[in-house]
Amino acid sequence: ELKVEQNPLFLSMQEGKNYTIYCNYSTTSDRLYWYRQDPGKSLESLFVLLSNGAVKQEGRLMASLDTKARLSTLHITAAVHDLSATYFCAVRSGNTGKLIFGQGTTLQVKP
Amino acid sequence: DVKVTQSSRYLVKRTGEKVFLECVQDMDHENMFWYRQDPGLGLRLIYFSYDVKMKEKGDIPEGYSVSREKKERFSLILESASTNQTSMYLCATRTSGRTYEQYFGPGTRLTVT
């Protein structure tokens, strides 16, 4: 059974600092997704990672994938308050379209 | 842009009521999904559908059923609502491209009293 775990679950940081969110998954998968959710809102797609070594960047966020280690990271550079949200990683299960989600990491960026 | 809409943002129902949650997409996607989201548990898949009148159980189907009579509409049904079904319900649709990316609706926060 595919399991996805995120670490940490809660992160409070100062503006301007860097930090990394980790996403581990238990069995082989060929697709990994990062989503952002603002309070009371739905999920917004951030990144889709399709292959080992894939790296994608958008503004202050950079996501990478290591399929051998079954690990993805979401790196935040010089955090700003607008990045405060909950971030989910999700992994495609087998050959179906099912996604298995991590628990989510709530990021709070303090001015 | 993909647009996924859900019939209600907030809903309050009584225990034992039959509840219908509707989801509509405008992108002609074949695959549609219903999740529930609870704090600390992430999103969990209830049911999904890969074509009209086709459905498959997800990870937590107990107490739920679904209906897909038309391609653009996917309904989640709580046959007899219970308090442990109080949750945020999210509908999603999936592109048929190689990314298999899912697009989510705004969510329905259901409270069962």
Coordinates of C-alpha atoms in Angstrom, one line a residue:
Chain A
E1 CA 0.0 0.0 0.0
L2 CA 1.4 3.4 -1.0
K3 CA 1.9 5.8 1.8
V4 CA 3.0 9.4 1.6
E5 CA 4.5 11.3 4.5
Q6 CA 5.4 14.9 4.8
N7 CA 7.8 16.5 7.2
P8 CA 7.4 18.8 9.0
L9 CA 3.6 19.1 9.4
F10 CA 3.9 22.6 10.7
L11 CA 6.5 25.2 10.0
S12 CA 6.8 28.7 11.4
M13 CA 9.5 30.8 9.9
Q14 CA 10.7 34.4 9.6
E15 CA 10.5 36.3 6.4
G16 CA 13.8 36.1 4.4
K17 CA 14.7 32.6 5.7
N18 CA 15.1 29.4 3.6
Y19 CA 13.6 26.1 4.4
T20 CA 12.7 22.7 2.9
I21 CA 9.6 20.5 3.1
Y22 CA 10.2 16.8 2.6
C23 CA 7.8 14.3 1.0
N24 CA 8.6 10.6 1.3
Y25 CA 6.6 7.8 -0.3
S26 CA 6.7 4.1 0.2
T27 CA 6.5 2.5 -3.2
T28 CA 7.6 3.3 -6.8
S29 CA 5.6 6.0 -8.6
D30 CA 6.2 7.9 -11.8
R31 CA 4.3 11.1 -10.9
L32 CA 4.7 13.5 -8.0
Y33 CA 2.6 16.6 -7.4
W34 CA 2.8 19.6 -5.2
Y35 CA -0.3 21.6 -4.3
R36 CA -0.9 24.7 -2.3
Q37 CA -4.0 25.4 -0.3
D38 CA -4.9 28.8 1.3
P39 CA -7.3 28.8 4.3
G40 CA -10.8 28.1 3.3
K41 CA -9.8 27.6 -0.3
S42 CA -9.3 24.7 -2.7
L43 CA -6.1 23.2 -3.9
E44 CA -4.0 24.9 -6.5
S45 CA -1.5 22.9 -8.6
L46 CA 2.1 24.1 -8.1
F47 CA 4.4 21.5 -9.7
V48 CA 4.2 18.1 -11.5
L49 CA 7.4 16.1 -11.4
L50 CA 7.6 13.3 -14.0
S51 CA 11.1 11.8 -13.8
N52 CA 14.1 11.2 -11.6
G53 CA 16.1 14.3 -11.1
A54 CA 13.3 16.6 -12.2
V55 CA 13.6 20.1 -10.8
K56 CA 11.0 22.8 -11.3
Q57 CA 11.0 26.4 -10.0
E58 CA 8.4 29.1 -9.7
G59 CA 9.3 32.2 -7.9
R60 CA 10.6 31.4 -4.5
L61 CA 9.6 27.8 -4.6
M62 CA 11.6 24.9 -6.1
A63 CA 10.6 21.3 -6.2
S64 CA 12.8 18.3 -6.9
L65 CA 12.3 14.6 -7.2
D66 CA 14.6 11.6 -6.4
T67 CA 12.7 8.5 -7.4
K68 CA 15.4 6.2 -6.2
A69 CA 15.2 7.6 -2.7
R70 CA 11.4 8.0 -3.1
L71 CA 11.8 11.6 -1.9
S72 CA 10.6 15.0 -3.1
T73 CA 11.6 18.3 -1.6
L74 CA 9.9 21.7 -1.8
H75 CA 12.5 24.4 -1.1
I76 CA 11.5 27.9 -0.1
T77 CA 14.0 30.6 -0.7
A78 CA 13.8 33.9 1.2
A79 CA 10.3 33.3 2.4
V80 CA 7.6 36.1 2.3
H81 CA 4.3 36.3 4.1
D82 CA 2.4 35.6 0.9
L83 CA 3.8 32.0 0.9
S84 CA 1.8 31.2 4.1
A85 CA -0.4 28.3 3.2
T86 CA -0.7 24.5 3.5
Y87 CA 1.4 22.6 1.0
F88 CA 0.5 19.0 0.0
C89 CA 2.5 16.5 -2.0
A90 CA 0.7 13.7 -3.8
V91 CA 1.9 10.6 -5.6
R92 CA 0.2 8.7 -8.4
S93 CA -0.8 5.2 -7.3
G94 CA 0.0 2.5 -9.8
N95 CA -1.4 2.8 -13.3
T96 CA -4.6 4.4 -12.2
G97 CA -5.3 8.1 -11.9
K98 CA -5.5 7.8 -8.1
L99 CA -3.5 10.2 -6.1
I100 CA -2.3 9.5 -2.6
F101 CA -1.8 12.7 -0.6
G102 CA 0.5 13.5 2.3
Q103 CA -0.9 15.0 5.5
G104 CA 0.0 18.5 4.4
T105 CA 2.6 21.0 5.8
T106 CA 1.2 24.3 7.1
L107 CA 3.7 27.1 6.6
Q108 CA 3.4 30.3 8.5
V109 CA 5.8 33.1 7.5
K110 CA 6.1 35.8 10.1
P111 CA 7.0 39.4 9.1
Chain B
D1 CA -8.7 27.2 -17.9
V2 CA -10.2 24.1 -16.3
K3 CA -13.3 25.0 -14.3
V4 CA -14.7 22.7 -11.6
T5 CA -17.7 23.9 -9.7
Q6 CA -19.4 22.5 -6.7
S7 CA -23.1 23.1 -5.8
S8 CA -22.6 24.5 -2.3
R9 CA -19.7 26.0 -0.4
Y10 CA -21.3 25.4 3.0
L11 CA -24.0 22.8 4.0
V12 CA -25.5 21.9 7.3
K13 CA -27.6 18.7 7.5
R14 CA -29.1 16.6 10.3
T15 CA -28.1 13.1 11.2
G16 CA -30.0 10.6 9.0
E17 CA -30.7 13.0 6.1
K18 CA -29.8 12.0 2.6
V19 CA -27.3 14.5 1.2
F20 CA -26.3 15.2 -2.4
L21 CA -23.1 17.0 -3.3
E22 CA -22.8 18.0 -7.0
C23 CA -19.7 18.6 -9.0
V24 CA -19.6 20.0 -12.6
Q25 CA -16.6 20.4 -14.9
D26 CA -16.4 22.1 -18.2
M27 CA -13.4 20.5 -19.8
D28 CA -14.8 17.2 -21.1
H29 CA -12.5 15.3 -18.8
E30 CA -13.4 11.6 -18.5
N31 CA -12.0 11.1 -15.0
M32 CA -13.6 12.7 -11.9
F33 CA -12.9 12.2 -8.2
W34 CA -14.4 12.9 -4.8
Y35 CA -12.1 13.4 -1.8
R36 CA -12.7 14.3 1.8
Q37 CA -10.2 16.5 3.7
D38 CA -9.7 16.3 7.4
P39 CA -7.1 18.0 9.5
G40 CA -3.9 16.0 9.9
L41 CA -5.1 13.3 7.4
G42 CA -4.6 15.1 4.1
L43 CA -7.1 14.2 1.3
R44 CA -8.6 10.8 1.1
L45 CA -10.2 9.4 -2.0
I46 CA -13.9 8.3 -1.6
Y47 CA -14.9 7.4 -5.1
F48 CA -13.8 8.1 -8.7
S49 CA -15.2 7.7 -12.1
Y50 CA -13.4 7.1 -15.4
D51 CA -16.4 7.4 -17.7
V52 CA -20.2 8.0 -17.7
K53 CA -21.9 5.4 -15.5
M54 CA -18.6 3.9 -14.4
K55 CA -17.3 4.2 -10.9
E56 CA -14.8 2.7 -8.6
K57 CA -14.3 2.8 -4.9
G58 CA -11.5 4.7 -3.4
D59 CA -9.9 4.3 -0.1
I60 CA -12.9 5.3 2.2
P61 CA -16.2 4.5 0.3
E62 CA -18.2 3.3 3.3
G63 CA -21.3 5.4 3.8
Y64 CA -21.1 7.0 0.4
S65 CA -22.3 6.4 -3.1
V66 CA -21.9 8.2 -6.4
S67 CA -23.7 8.9 -9.6
R68 CA -22.4 9.9 -13.0
E69 CA -25.2 10.1 -15.6
K70 CA -23.5 12.8 -17.7
K71 CA -19.8 13.3 -18.4
E72 CA -19.7 16.7 -16.9
R73 CA -21.4 15.9 -13.7
F74 CA -20.3 13.7 -10.8
S75 CA -22.5 13.5 -7.7
L76 CA -21.6 12.3 -4.2
I77 CA -24.4 10.9 -2.1
L78 CA -24.5 10.4 1.6
E79 CA -27.3 7.9 2.0
S80 CA -27.8 8.6 5.7
A81 CA -25.6 11.4 7.0
S82 CA -23.7 10.8 10.3
T83 CA -21.7 13.2 12.4
N84 CA -18.4 11.5 11.4
Q85 CA -19.1 12.6 7.9
T86 CA -18.6 16.3 8.9
S87 CA -15.8 17.3 6.7
M88 CA -14.6 19.3 3.7
Y89 CA -15.5 17.6 0.4
L90 CA -13.4 18.3 -2.7
C91 CA -14.2 17.3 -6.2
A92 CA -11.5 17.0 -8.8
T93 CA -11.2 16.3 -12.5
R94 CA -8.2 14.9 -14.3
T95 CA -6.5 15.8 -17.6
S96 CA -5.9 12.9 -20.0
G97 CA -2.5 14.3 -20.9
R98 CA 0.7 12.6 -19.7
T99 CA 0.9 14.6 -16.4
Y100 CA -2.4 13.1 -15.1
E101 CA -2.7 16.4 -13.2
Q102 CA -5.9 16.9 -11.1
Y103 CA -7.8 20.1 -10.9
F104 CA -9.9 20.8 -7.8
G105 CA -13.2 22.5 -7.2
P106 CA -13.7 25.1 -4.4
G107 CA -14.9 22.5 -1.9
T108 CA -18.1 22.0 0.2
R109 CA -17.8 22.2 3.9
L110 CA -20.4 19.8 5.3
T111 CA -21.6 19.9 8.9
V112 CA -23.8 17.1 10.1
T113 CA -25.5 17.8 13.4

